Short mmCIF file of C-alpha atoms in Angstrom, two decimals:
data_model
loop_
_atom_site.label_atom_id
_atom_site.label_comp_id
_atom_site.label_asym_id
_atom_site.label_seq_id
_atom_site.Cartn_x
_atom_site.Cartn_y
_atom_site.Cartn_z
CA UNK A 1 0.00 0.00 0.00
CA UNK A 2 1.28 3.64 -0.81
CA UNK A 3 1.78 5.13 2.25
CA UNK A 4 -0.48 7.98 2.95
CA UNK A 5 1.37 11.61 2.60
CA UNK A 6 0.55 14.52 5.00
CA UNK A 7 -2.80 16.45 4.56
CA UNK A 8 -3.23 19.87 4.68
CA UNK A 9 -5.71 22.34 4.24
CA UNK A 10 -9.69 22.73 5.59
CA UNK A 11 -12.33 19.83 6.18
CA UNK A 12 -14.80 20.29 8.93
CA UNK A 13 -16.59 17.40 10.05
CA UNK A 14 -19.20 17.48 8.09
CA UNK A 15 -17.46 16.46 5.11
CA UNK A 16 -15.34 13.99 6.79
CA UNK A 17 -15.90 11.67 3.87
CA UNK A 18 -14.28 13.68 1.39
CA UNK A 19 -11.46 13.75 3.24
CA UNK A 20 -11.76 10.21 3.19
CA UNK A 21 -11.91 10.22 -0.10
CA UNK A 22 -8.84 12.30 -0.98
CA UNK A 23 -6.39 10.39 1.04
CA UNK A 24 -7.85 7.15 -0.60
CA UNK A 25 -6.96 8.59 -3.38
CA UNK A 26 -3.23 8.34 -2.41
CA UNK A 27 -3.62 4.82 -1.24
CA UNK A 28 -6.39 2.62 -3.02
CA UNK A 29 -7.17 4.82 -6.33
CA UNK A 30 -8.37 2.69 -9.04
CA UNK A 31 -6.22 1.49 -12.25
CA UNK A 32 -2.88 2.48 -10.35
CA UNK A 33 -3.72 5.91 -10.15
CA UNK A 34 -2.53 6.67 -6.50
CA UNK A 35 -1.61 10.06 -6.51
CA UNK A 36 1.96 11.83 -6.10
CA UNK A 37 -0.21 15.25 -5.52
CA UNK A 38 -3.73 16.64 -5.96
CA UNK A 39 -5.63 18.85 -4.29
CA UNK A 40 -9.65 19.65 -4.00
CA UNK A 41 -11.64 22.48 -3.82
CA UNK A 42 -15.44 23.02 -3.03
CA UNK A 43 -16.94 26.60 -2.49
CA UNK A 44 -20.73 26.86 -1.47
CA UNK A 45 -22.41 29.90 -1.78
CA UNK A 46 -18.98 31.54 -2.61
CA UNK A 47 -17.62 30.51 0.72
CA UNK A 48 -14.97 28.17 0.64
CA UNK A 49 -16.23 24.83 2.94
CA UNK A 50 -13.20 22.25 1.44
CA UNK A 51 -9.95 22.58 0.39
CA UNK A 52 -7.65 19.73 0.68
CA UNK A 53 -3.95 19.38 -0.31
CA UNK A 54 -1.64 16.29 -0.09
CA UNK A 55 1.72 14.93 -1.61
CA UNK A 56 4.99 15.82 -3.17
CA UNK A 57 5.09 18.94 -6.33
CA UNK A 58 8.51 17.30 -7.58
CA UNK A 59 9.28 13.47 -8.66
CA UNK A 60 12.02 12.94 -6.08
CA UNK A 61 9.20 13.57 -3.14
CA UNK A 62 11.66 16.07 -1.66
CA UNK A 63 9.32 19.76 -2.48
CA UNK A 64 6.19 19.47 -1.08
CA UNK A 65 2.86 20.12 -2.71
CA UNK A 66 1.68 23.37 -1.11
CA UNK A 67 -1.45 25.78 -1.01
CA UNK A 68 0.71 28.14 -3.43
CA UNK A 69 1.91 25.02 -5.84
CA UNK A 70 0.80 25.96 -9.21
CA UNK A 71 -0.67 22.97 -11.29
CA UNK A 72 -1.17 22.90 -14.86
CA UNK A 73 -4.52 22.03 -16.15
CA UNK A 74 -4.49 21.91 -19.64
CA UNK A 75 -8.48 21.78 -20.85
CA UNK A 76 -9.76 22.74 -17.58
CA UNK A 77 -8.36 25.84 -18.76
CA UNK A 78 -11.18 26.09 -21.14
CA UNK A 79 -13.79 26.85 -18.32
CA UNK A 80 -12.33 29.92 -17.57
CA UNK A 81 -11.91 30.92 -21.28
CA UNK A 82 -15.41 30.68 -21.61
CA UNK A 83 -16.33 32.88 -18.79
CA UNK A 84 -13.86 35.38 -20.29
CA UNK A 85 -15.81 35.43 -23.32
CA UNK A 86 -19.24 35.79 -21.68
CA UNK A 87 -17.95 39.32 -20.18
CA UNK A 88 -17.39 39.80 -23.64
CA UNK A 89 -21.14 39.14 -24.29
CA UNK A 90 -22.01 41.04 -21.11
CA UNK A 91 -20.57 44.33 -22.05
CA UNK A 92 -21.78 44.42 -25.39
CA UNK A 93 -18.88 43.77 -27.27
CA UNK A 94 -19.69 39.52 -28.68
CA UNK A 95 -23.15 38.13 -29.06
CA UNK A 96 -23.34 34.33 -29.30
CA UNK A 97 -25.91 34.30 -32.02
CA UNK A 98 -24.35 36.90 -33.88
CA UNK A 99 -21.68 35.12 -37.00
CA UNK A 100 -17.70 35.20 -35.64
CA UNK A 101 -17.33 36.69 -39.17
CA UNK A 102 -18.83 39.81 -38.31
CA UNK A 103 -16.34 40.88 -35.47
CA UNK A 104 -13.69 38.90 -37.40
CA UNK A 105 -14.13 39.22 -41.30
CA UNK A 106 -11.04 37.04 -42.21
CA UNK A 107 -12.32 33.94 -40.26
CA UNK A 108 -15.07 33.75 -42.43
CA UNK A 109 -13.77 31.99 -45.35
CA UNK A 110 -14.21 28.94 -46.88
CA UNK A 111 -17.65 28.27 -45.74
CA UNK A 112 -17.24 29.46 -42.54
CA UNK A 113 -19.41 33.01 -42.52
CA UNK A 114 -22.17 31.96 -41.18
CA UNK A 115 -20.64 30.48 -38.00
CA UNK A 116 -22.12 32.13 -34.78
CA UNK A 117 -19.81 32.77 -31.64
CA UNK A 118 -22.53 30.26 -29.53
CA UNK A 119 -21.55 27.73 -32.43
CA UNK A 120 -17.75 28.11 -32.28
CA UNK A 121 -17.66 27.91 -28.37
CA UNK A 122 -19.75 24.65 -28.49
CA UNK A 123 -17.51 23.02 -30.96
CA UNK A 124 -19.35 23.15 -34.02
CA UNK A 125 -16.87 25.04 -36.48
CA UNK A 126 -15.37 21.61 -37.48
CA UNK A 127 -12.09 23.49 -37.54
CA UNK A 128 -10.30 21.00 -34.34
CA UNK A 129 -7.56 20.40 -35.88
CA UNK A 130 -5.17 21.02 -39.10
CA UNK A 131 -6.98 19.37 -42.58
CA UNK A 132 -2.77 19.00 -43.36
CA UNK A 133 -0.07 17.78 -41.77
CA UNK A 134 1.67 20.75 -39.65
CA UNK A 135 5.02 21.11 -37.53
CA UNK A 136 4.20 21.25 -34.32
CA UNK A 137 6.13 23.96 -33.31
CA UNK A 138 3.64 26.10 -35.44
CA UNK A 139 1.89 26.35 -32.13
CA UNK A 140 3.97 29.00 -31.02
CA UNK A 141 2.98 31.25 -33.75
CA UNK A 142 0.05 32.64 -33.17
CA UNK A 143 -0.68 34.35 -36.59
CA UNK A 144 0.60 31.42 -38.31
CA UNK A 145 -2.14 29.11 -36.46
CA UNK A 146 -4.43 31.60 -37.16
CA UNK A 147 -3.83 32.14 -40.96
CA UNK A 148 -4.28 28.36 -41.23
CA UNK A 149 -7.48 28.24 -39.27
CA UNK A 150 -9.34 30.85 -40.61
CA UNK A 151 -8.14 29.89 -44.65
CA UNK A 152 -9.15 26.23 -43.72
CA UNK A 153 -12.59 24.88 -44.59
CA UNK A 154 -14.50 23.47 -42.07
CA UNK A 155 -14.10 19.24 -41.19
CA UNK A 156 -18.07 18.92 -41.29
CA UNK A 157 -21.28 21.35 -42.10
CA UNK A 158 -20.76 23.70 -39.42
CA UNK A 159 -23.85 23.79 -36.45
CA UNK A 160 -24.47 20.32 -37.49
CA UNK A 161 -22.92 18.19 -34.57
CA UNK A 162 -19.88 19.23 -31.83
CA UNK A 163 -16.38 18.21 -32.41
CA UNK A 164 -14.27 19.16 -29.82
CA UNK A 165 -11.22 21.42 -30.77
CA UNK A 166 -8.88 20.49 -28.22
CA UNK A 167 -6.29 23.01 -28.63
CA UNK A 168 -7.49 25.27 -31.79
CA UNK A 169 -10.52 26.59 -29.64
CA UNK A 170 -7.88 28.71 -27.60
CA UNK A 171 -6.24 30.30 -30.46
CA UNK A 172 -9.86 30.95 -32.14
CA UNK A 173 -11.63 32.31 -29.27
CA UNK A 174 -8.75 34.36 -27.84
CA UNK A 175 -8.37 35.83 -31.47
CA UNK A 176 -12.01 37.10 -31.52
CA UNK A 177 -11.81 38.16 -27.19
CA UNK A 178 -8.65 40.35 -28.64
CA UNK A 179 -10.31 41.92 -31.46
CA UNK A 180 -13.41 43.08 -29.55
CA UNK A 181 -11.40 43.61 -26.02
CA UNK A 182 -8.39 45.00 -26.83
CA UNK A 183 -6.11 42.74 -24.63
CA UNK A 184 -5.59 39.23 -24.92
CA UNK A 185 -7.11 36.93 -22.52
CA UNK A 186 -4.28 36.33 -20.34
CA UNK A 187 -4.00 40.35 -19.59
CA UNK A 188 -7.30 40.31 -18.59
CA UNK A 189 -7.59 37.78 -17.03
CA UNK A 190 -5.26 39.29 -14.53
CA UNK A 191 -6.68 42.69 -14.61
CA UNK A 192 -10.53 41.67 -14.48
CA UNK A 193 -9.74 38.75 -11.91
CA UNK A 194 -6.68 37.83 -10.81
CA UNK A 195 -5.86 41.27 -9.32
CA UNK A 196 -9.33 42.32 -8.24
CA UNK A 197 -9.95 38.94 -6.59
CA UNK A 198 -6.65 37.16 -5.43
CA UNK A 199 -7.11 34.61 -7.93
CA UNK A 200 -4.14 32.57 -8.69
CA UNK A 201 -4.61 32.43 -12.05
CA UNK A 202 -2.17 32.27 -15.35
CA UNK A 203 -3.18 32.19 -19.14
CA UNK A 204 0.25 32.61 -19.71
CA UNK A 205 2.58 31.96 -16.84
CA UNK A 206 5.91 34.26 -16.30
CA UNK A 207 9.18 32.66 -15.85
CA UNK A 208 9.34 34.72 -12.27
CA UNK A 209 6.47 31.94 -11.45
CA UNK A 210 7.81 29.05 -13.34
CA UNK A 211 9.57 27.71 -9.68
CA UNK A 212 6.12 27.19 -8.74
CA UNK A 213 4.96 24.55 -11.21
CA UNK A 214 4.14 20.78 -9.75
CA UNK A 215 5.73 18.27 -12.03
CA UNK A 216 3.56 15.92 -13.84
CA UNK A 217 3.88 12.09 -14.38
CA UNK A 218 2.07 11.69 -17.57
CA UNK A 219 -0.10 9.11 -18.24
CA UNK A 220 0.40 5.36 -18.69
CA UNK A 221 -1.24 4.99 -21.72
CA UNK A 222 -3.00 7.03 -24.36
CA UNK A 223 -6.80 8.10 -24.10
CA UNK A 224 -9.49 5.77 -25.65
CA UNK A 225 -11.09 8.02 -28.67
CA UNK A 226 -12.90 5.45 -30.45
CA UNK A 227 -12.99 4.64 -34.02
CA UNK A 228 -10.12 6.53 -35.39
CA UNK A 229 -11.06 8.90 -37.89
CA UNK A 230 -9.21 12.01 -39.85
CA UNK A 231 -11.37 14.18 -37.93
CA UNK A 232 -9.99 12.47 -34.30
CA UNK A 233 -6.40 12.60 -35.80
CA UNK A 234 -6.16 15.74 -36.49
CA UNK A 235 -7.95 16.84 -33.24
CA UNK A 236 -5.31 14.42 -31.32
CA UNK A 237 -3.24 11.99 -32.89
CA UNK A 238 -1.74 14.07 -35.91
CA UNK A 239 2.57 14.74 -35.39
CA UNK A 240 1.30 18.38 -35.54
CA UNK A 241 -2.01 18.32 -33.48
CA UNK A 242 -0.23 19.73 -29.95
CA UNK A 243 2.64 21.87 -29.92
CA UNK A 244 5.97 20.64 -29.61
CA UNK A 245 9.71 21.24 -30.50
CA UNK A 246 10.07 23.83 -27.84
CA UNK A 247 10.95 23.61 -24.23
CA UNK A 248 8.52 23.78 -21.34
CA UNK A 249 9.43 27.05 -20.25
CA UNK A 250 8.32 28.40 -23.76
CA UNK A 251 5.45 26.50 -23.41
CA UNK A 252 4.74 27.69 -20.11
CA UNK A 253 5.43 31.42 -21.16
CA UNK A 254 3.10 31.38 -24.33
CA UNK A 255 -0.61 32.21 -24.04
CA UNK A 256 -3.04 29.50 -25.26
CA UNK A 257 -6.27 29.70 -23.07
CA UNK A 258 -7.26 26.20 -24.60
CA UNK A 259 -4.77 24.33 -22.92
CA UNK A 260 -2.03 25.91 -20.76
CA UNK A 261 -4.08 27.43 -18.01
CA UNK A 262 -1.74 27.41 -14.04
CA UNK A 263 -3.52 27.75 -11.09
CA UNK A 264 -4.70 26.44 -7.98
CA UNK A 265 -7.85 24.34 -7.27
CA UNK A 266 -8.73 27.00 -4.88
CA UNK A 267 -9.09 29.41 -7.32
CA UNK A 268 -10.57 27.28 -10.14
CA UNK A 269 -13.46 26.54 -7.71
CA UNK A 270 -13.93 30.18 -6.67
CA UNK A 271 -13.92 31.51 -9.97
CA UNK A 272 -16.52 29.09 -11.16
CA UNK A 273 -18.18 30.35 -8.15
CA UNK A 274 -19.69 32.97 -10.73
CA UNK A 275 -20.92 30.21 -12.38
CA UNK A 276 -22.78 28.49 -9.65
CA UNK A 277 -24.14 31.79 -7.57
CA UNK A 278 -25.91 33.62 -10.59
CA UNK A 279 -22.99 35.88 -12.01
CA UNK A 280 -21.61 37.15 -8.55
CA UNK A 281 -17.95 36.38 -7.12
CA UNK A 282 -17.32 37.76 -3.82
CA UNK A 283 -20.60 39.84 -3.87
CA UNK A 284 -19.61 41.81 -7.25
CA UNK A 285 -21.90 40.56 -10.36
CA UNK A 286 -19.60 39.48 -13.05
CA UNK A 287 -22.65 38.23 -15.50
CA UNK A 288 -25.89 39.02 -15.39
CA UNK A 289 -28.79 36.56 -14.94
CA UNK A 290 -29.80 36.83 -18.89
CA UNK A 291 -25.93 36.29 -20.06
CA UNK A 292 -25.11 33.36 -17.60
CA UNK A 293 -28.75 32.04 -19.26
CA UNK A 294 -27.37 32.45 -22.41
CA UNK A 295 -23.66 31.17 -21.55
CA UNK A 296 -25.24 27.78 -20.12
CA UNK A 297 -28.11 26.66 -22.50
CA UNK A 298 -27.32 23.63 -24.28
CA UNK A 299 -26.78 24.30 -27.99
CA UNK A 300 -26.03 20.97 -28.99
CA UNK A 301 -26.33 17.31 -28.04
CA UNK A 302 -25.15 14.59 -29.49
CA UNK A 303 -22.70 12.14 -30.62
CA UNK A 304 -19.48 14.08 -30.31
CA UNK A 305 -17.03 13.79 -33.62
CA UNK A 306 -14.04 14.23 -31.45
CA UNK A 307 -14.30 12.64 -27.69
CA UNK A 308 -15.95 9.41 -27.58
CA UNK A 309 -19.41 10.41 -25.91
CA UNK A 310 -22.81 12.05 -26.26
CA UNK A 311 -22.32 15.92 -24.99
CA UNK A 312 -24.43 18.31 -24.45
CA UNK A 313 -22.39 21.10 -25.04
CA UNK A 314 -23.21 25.00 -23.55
CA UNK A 315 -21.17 27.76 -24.47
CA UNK A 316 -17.68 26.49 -23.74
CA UNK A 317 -18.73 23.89 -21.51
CA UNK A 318 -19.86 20.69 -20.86
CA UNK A 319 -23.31 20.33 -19.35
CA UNK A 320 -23.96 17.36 -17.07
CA UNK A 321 -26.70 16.18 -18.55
CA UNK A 322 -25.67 12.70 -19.97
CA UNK A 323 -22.48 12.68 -18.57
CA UNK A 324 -23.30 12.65 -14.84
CA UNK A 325 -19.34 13.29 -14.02
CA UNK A 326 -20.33 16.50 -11.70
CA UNK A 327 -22.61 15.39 -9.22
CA UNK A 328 -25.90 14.56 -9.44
CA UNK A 329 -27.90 17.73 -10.87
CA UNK A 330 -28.59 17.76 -14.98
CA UNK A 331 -28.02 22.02 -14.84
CA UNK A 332 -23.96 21.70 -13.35
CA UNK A 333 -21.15 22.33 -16.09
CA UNK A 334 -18.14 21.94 -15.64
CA UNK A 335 -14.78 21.33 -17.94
CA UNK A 336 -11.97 18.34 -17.61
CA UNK A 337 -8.48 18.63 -18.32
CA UNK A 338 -6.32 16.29 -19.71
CA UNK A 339 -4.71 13.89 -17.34
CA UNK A 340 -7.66 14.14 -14.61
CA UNK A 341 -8.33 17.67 -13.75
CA UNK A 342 -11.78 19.43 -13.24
CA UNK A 343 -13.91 22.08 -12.57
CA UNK A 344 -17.45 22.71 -12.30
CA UNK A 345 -20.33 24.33 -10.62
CA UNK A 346 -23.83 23.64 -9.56
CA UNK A 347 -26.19 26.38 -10.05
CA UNK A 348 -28.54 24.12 -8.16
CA UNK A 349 -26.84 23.80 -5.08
CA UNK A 350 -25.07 26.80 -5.26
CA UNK A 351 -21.35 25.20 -5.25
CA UNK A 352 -18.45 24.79 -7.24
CA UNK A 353 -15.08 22.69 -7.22
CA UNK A 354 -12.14 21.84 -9.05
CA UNK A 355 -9.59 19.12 -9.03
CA UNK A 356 -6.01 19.04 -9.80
CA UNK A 357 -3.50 16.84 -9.39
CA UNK A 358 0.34 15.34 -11.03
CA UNK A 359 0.15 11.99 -11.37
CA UNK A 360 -2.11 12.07 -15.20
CA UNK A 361 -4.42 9.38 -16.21
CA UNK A 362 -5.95 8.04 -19.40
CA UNK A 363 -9.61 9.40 -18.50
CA UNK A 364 -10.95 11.79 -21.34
CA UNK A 365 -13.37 12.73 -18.48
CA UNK A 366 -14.73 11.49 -15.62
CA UNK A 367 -11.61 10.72 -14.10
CA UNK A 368 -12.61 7.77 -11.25
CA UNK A 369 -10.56 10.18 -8.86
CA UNK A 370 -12.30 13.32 -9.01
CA UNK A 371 -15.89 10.93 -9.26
CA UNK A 372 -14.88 9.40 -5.91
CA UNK A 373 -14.51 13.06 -4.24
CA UNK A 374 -17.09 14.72 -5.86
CA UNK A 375 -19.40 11.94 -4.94
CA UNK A 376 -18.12 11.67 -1.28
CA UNK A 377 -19.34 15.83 -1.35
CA UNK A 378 -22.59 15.34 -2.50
CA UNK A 379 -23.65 12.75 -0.05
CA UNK A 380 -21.73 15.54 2.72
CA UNK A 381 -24.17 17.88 1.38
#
């Protein structure tokens, strides 16, 4: 048995179990997936009632994981690039049913004008990947990914079914939050939250913070996508579909809200906080009640062309209807991150959480981890 590392953080009694459930984690997790580090988050009501943090930020066990210990998230990233655009919608500067084309006249080529911003934030551009083979250290180019994205024709009739665009999404959406905002979304994300609200967030991490950063023990084996098609390989399995031929500092440094979000689970769960309390965090209204309608209606449902599963996708995020992997209410969304990390919020009960951790399993979503503590909460509740 792994022995059981020291836990840290806040647990009262009443949710006992999900303590129980995070150092099982360390100990009995299923498929060999006993954590090196992780840490939990729950907020209720924009309080914070849980946050738990255990194990070892380095692969020699000799730094321990602490409450500052950055973690990289990868897609759970994408749940606060969705909220970024909403303020977008909320000022008046994006409307989801309006087409991306009219804020953003290149990216309509090649079939792609009448594409609304609701339809490109739910997947349904069929742009999640390169049609053509790419180097992947095109990534770090911004208006070289772009020039390719918006000149490329779409994999499928657009608004027909979701396809998720693992990586592409980031570069798309922060193109069009930049041309209507002014600032790119990691700059505002530290001006509009991070600042304001001692969020420890990073869309774009300096090397000043880099000393921070967990390390990650990536997974055992690759992610089950299902019947492998050129749609999935250029989403995921293409030489050019994820950056590369840089270093991880670069990677680190370089903005790309789809995928290379730092932060802590603290402030994951407190920012979707907005989510789960009807547009407020920390008593100041962020959305209003008609744009966080608008930001979590389901716009499509269906057999995904990308992941392996029926989602019903909202405006960035995945609703929990059908997928049941964020407790037990239909209306919570959330977003998971590849590797195992989450976060999501229940407008129904008021709360939101989020999950990180290093040691990275094969789970698209739904990692049996995060299910185990998330479930332990519910029944707290």
């Amino acid at each position: 048995m792994t022995p059981l590392p020291d836990i840290h953080g806040l647990c009262p009694p009443r949710f006992a179990a999900v303590k129980d459930a995070f150092a099982a984690n360390f100990t009995d997790a299923p498929e060999g997936l006993n954590e090196q580090a992780a840490r939990f988050s729950v907020c209720v009501g924009g309080e914070t009632v849980v946050d738990l943090w255990g194990g070892w930020a380095d692969a020699a066990k000799t730094v321990p994981y602490e409450a500052r210990t950055l973690t990289p998230v990868f897609s759970t990233g994408k749940a606060v690039m969705s909220l970024l655009i909403a303020t977008c919608v909320e000022r008046g500067l994006l409307d989801y049913e309006r087409p991306v084309a009219s804020y953003w006249p290149a990216f309509g080529q090649a079939g792609k004008a009448a594409i609304t911003v609701g339809q490109l934030m739910s997947h349904q551009a069929g742009l999640p990947g390169f049609s053509e083979t790419v180097d992947p250290v095109i990534w770090f180019d911004r208006e070289a990914v772009l020039d390719r994205l918006t000149a490329q024709a779409p994999m499928w009739p657009p608004g027909t079914a979701s396809g998720y665009h693992p990586i592409t999404i980031g570069f798309l959406a922060g193109e069009l939050f930049r041309l209507v905002d002014g600032r790119s979304m990691g700059a505002a994300l530290r001006e509009d939250f991070a600042a304001p609200f001692g969020l420890d967030l990073w869309i774009g991490l300096p090397e000043a913070e880099h000393g921070r950063v967990a390390a990650l023990r990536k997974p055992a084996s690759a992610p089950d996508l299902g019947t492998i098609d050129a749609i999935k390989t250029s989403a995921f399995l293409d030489k050019g579909s994820a950056p590369g031929g840089r270093g991880s500092a670069e990677w680190r440094t370089m903005e790309m809200p789809s995928a290379n979000l730092h932060g802590t689970a603290l402030d994951l769960a407190r920012v979707m906080g907005t989510l789960a309390n009807g547009g407020m965090l920390d008593g100041q209204t962020i959305l209003s009640a008609g744009v966080l309608a608008q930001m979590l209606r389901e716009r499509i449902h269906g057999r995904d062309k990308v992941v392996p599963f029926d989602v019903s996708w909202a405006a960035g995020l995945m609703r929990n209807e059908g997928l049941h992997i964020f407790g037990p209410n239909p209306t919570a969304v959330g977003h998971c991150g590849w590797g195992g990390s989450c976060a999501f919020a229940d407008p129904d009960a008021g709360l939101s959480g989020a999950y990180v951790m290093t040691r990275q399993s094969p789970y698209l979503v739904g990692d049996p981890r995060a299910q185990r503590l998330i479930g332990a909460l519910y029944e707290s509740l």
